[in-house]
PDB file of C-alpha atoms in Angstrom:
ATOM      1  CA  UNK A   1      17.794  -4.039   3.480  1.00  0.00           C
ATOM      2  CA  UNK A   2      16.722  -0.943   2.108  1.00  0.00           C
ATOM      3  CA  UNK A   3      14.546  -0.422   4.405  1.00  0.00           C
ATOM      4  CA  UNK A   4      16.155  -1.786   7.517  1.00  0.00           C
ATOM      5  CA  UNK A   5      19.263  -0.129   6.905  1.00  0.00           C
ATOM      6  CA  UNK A   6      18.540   3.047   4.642  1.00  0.00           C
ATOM      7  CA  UNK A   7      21.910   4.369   5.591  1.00  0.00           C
ATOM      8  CA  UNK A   8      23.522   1.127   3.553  1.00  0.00           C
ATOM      9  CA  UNK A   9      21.107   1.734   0.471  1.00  0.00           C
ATOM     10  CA  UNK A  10      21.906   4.432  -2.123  1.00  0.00           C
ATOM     11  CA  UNK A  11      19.778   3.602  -4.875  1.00  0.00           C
ATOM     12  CA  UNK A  12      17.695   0.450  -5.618  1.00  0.00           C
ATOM     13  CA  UNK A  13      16.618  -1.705  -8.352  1.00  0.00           C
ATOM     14  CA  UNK A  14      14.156  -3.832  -8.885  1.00  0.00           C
ATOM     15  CA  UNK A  15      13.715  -6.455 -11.432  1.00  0.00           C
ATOM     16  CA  UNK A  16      10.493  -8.428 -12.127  1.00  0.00           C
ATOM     17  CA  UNK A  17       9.536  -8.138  -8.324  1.00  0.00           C
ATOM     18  CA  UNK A  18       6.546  -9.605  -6.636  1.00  0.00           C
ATOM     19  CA  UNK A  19       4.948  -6.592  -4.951  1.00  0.00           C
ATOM     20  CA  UNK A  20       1.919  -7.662  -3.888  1.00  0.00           C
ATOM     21  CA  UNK A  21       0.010 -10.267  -2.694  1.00  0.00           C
ATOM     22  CA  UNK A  22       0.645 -14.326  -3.977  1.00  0.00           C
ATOM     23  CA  UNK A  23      -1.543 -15.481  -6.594  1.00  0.00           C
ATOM     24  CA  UNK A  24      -2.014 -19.267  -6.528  1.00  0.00           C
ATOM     25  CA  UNK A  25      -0.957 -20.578  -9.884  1.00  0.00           C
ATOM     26  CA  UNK A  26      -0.581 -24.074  -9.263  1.00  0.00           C
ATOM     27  CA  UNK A  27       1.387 -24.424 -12.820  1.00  0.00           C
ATOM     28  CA  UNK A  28       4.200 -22.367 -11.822  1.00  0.00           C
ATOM     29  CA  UNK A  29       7.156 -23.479 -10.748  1.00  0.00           C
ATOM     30  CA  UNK A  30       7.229 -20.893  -7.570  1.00  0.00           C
ATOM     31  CA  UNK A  31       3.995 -23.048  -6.448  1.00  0.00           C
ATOM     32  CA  UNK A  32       5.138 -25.961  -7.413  1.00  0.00           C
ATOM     33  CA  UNK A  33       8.444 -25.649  -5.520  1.00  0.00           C
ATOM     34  CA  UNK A  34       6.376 -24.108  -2.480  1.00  0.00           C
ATOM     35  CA  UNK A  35       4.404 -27.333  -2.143  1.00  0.00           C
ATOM     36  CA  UNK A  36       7.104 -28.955  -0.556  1.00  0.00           C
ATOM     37  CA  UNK A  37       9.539 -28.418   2.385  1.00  0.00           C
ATOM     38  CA  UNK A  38      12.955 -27.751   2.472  1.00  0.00           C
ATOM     39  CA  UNK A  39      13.878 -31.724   3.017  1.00  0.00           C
ATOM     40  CA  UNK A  40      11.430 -32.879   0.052  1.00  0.00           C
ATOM     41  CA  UNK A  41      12.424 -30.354  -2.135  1.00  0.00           C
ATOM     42  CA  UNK A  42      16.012 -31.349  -1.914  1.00  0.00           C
ATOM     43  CA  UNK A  43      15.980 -35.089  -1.983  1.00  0.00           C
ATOM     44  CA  UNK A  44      12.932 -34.949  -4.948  1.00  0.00           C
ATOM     45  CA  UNK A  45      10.993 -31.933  -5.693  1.00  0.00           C
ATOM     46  CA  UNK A  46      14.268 -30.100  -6.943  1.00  0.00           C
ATOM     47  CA  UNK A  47      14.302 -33.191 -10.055  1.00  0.00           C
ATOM     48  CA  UNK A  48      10.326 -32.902 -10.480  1.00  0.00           C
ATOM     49  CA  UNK A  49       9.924 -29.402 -10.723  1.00  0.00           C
ATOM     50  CA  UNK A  50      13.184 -29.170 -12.628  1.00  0.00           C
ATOM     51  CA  UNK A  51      11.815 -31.893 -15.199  1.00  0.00           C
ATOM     52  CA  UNK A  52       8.468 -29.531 -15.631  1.00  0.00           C
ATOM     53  CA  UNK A  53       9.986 -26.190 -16.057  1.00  0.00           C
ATOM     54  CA  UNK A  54      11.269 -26.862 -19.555  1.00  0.00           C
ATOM     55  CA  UNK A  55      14.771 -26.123 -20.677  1.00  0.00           C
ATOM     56  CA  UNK A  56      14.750 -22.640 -20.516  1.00  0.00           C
ATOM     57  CA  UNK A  57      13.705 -22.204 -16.910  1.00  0.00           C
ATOM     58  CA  UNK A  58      15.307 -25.362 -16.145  1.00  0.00           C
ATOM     59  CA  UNK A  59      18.827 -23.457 -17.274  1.00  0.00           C
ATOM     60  CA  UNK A  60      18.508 -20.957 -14.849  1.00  0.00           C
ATOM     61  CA  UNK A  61      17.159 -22.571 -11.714  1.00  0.00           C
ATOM     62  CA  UNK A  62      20.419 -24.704 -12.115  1.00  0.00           C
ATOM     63  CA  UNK A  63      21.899 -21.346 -11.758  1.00  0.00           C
ATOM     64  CA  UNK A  64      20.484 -21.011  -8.081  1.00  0.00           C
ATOM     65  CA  UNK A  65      21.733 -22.245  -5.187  1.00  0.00           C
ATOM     66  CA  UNK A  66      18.505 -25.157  -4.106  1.00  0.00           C
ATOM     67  CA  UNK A  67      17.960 -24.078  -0.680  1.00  0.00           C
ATOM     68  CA  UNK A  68      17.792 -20.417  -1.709  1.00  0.00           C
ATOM     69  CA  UNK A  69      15.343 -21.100  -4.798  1.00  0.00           C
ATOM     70  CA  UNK A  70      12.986 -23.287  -2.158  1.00  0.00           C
ATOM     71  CA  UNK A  71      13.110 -20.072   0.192  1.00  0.00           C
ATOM     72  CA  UNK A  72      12.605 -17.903  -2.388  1.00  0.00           C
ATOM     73  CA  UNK A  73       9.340 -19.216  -3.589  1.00  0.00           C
ATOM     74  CA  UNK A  74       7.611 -20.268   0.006  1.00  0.00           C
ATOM     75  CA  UNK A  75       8.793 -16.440   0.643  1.00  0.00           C
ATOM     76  CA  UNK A  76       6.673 -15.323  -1.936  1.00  0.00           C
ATOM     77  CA  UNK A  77       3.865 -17.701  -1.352  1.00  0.00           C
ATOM     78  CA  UNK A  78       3.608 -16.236   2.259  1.00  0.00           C
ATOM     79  CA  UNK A  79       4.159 -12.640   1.850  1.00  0.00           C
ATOM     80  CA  UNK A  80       6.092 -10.158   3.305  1.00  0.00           C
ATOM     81  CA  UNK A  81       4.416  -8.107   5.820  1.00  0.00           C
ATOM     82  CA  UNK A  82       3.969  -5.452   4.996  1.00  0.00           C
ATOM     83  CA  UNK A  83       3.744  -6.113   1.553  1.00  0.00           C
ATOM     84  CA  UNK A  84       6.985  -5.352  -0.810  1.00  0.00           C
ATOM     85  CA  UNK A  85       5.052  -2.754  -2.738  1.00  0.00           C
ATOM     86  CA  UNK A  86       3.803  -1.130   0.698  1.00  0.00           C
ATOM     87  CA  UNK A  87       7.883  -0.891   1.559  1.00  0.00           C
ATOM     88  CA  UNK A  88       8.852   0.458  -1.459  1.00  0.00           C
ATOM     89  CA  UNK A  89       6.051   3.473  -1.478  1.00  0.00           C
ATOM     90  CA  UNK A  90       7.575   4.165   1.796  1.00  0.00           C
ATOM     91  CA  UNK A  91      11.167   3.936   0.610  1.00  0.00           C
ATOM     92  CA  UNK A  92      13.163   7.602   0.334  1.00  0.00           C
ATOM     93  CA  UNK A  93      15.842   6.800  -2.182  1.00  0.00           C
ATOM     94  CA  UNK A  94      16.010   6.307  -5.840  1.00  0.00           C
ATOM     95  CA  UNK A  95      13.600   3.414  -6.711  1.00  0.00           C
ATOM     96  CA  UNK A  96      13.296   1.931 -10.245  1.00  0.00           C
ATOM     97  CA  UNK A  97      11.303  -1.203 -11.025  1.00  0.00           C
ATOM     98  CA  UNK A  98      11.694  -3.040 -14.103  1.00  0.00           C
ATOM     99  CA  UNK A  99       9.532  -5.253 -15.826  1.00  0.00           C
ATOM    100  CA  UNK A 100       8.692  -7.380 -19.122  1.00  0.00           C
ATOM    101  CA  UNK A 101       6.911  -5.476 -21.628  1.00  0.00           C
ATOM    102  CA  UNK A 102       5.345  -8.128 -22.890  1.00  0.00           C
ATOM    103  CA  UNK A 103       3.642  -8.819 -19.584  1.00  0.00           C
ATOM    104  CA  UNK A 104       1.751  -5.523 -20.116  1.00  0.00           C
ATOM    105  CA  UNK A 105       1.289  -2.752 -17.540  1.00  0.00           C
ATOM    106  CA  UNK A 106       2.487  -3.652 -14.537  1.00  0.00           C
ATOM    107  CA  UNK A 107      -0.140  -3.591 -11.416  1.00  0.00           C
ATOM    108  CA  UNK A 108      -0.684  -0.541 -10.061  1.00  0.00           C
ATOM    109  CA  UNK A 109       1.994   1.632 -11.933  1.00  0.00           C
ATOM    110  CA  UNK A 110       0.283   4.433 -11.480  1.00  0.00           C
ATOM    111  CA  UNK A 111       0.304   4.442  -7.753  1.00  0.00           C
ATOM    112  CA  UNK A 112       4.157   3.618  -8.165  1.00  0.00           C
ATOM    113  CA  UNK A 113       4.885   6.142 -10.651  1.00  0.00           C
ATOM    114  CA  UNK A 114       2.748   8.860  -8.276  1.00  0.00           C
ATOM    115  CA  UNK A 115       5.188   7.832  -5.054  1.00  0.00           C
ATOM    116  CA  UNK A 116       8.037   8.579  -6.949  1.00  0.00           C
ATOM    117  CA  UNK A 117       9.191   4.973  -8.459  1.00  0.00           C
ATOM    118  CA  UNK A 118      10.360   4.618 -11.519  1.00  0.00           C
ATOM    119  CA  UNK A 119       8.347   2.117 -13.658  1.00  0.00           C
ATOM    120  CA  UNK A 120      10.826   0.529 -16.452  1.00  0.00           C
ATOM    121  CA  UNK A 121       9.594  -1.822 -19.149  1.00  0.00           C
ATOM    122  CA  UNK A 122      11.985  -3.730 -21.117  1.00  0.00           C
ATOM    123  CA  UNK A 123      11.369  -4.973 -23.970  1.00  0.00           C
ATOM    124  CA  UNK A 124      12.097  -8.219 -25.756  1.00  0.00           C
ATOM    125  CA  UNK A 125      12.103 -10.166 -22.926  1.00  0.00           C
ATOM    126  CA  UNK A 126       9.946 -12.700 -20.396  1.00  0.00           C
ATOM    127  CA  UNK A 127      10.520 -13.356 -16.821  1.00  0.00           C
ATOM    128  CA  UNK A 128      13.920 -13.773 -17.325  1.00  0.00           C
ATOM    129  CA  UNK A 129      14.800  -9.788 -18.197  1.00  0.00           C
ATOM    130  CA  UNK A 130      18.691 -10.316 -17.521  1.00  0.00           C
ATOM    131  CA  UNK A 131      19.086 -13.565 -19.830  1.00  0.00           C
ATOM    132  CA  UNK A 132      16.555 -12.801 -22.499  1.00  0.00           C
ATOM    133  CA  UNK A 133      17.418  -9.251 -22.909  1.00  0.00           C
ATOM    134  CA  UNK A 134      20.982  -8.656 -21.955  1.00  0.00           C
ATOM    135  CA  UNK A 135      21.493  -5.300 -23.641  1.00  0.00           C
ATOM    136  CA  UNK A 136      18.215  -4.126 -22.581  1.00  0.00           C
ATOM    137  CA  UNK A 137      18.495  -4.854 -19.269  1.00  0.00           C
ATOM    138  CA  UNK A 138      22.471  -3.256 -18.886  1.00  0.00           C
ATOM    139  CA  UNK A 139      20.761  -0.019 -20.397  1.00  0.00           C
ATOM    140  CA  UNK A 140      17.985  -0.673 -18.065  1.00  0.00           C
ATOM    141  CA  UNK A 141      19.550  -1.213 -15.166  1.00  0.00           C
ATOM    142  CA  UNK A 142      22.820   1.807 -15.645  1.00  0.00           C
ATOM    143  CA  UNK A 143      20.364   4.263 -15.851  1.00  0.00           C
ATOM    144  CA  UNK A 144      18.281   3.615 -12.899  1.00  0.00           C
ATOM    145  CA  UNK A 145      21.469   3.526 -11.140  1.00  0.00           C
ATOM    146  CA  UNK A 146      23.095   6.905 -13.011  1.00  0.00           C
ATOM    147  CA  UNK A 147      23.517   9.820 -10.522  1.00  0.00           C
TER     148      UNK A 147
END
């Protein structure tokens, strides 16, 4: 949207984003979801991948509508052309991404930082930035979108 409609787009935030291109990881639940389509992930991959993710993950994917969490992941397993981080170089607003500390540097920061995006870790948190670190990520988040 940002993009499309930079008129609509003030300042933008994003949180544990998939930037660049998919890496197969057939553990995951993004590829396992992926695997199917639309129809089998609804009548049976939704319970399968559900019963794999553990209860953690498994709390918040019931948190997401089904069809949107199937889109989501073959989304990211196809790409977006050109790719998000490719977009958000070209971006002219306010752009902050955030990211578990924990995961280490994230990919290509430097290139990020160097077109003007703000590169956030949080700490005390996984994937999940907004469950596992609540405070963190309010902080986090207010800041990138301070004037």
């Amino acid at each position: 949207m940002a993009d499309r409609h930079p008129h609509l787009v003030e300042r933008l935030v994003l949180v544990d984003s998939h930037l660049d291109r998919y890496t197969y990881d057939p553990a995951s639940a993004s590829c396992m979801m992926a695997g199917y389509s639309e129809e089998e992930f609804l009548a049976e991959g939704w319970e399968h991948v559900l019963d794999l993710a553990g209860p953690h993950w498994a709390a918040t994917m019931r948190l997401a509508g089904r069809h949107a969490l199937h889109r989501s992941a073959v989304d990211m397993r196809d790409d977006t052309r050109p790719l998000m981080r490719e977009t958000l170089l070209g971006l002219r607003i306010p752009r902050t991404v955030l990211y578990a500390a924990a995961n280490g540097p994230l990919p290509g920061e430097t290139e990020l930082a160097a077109g003007g995006v703000r590169i956030v870790p949080v700490p005390d948190c996984g994937h999940n930035i907004m469950i596992d670190n609540v405070g963190g990520f309010a902080e986090a988040v207010a800041a990138a979108l301070a004037r």
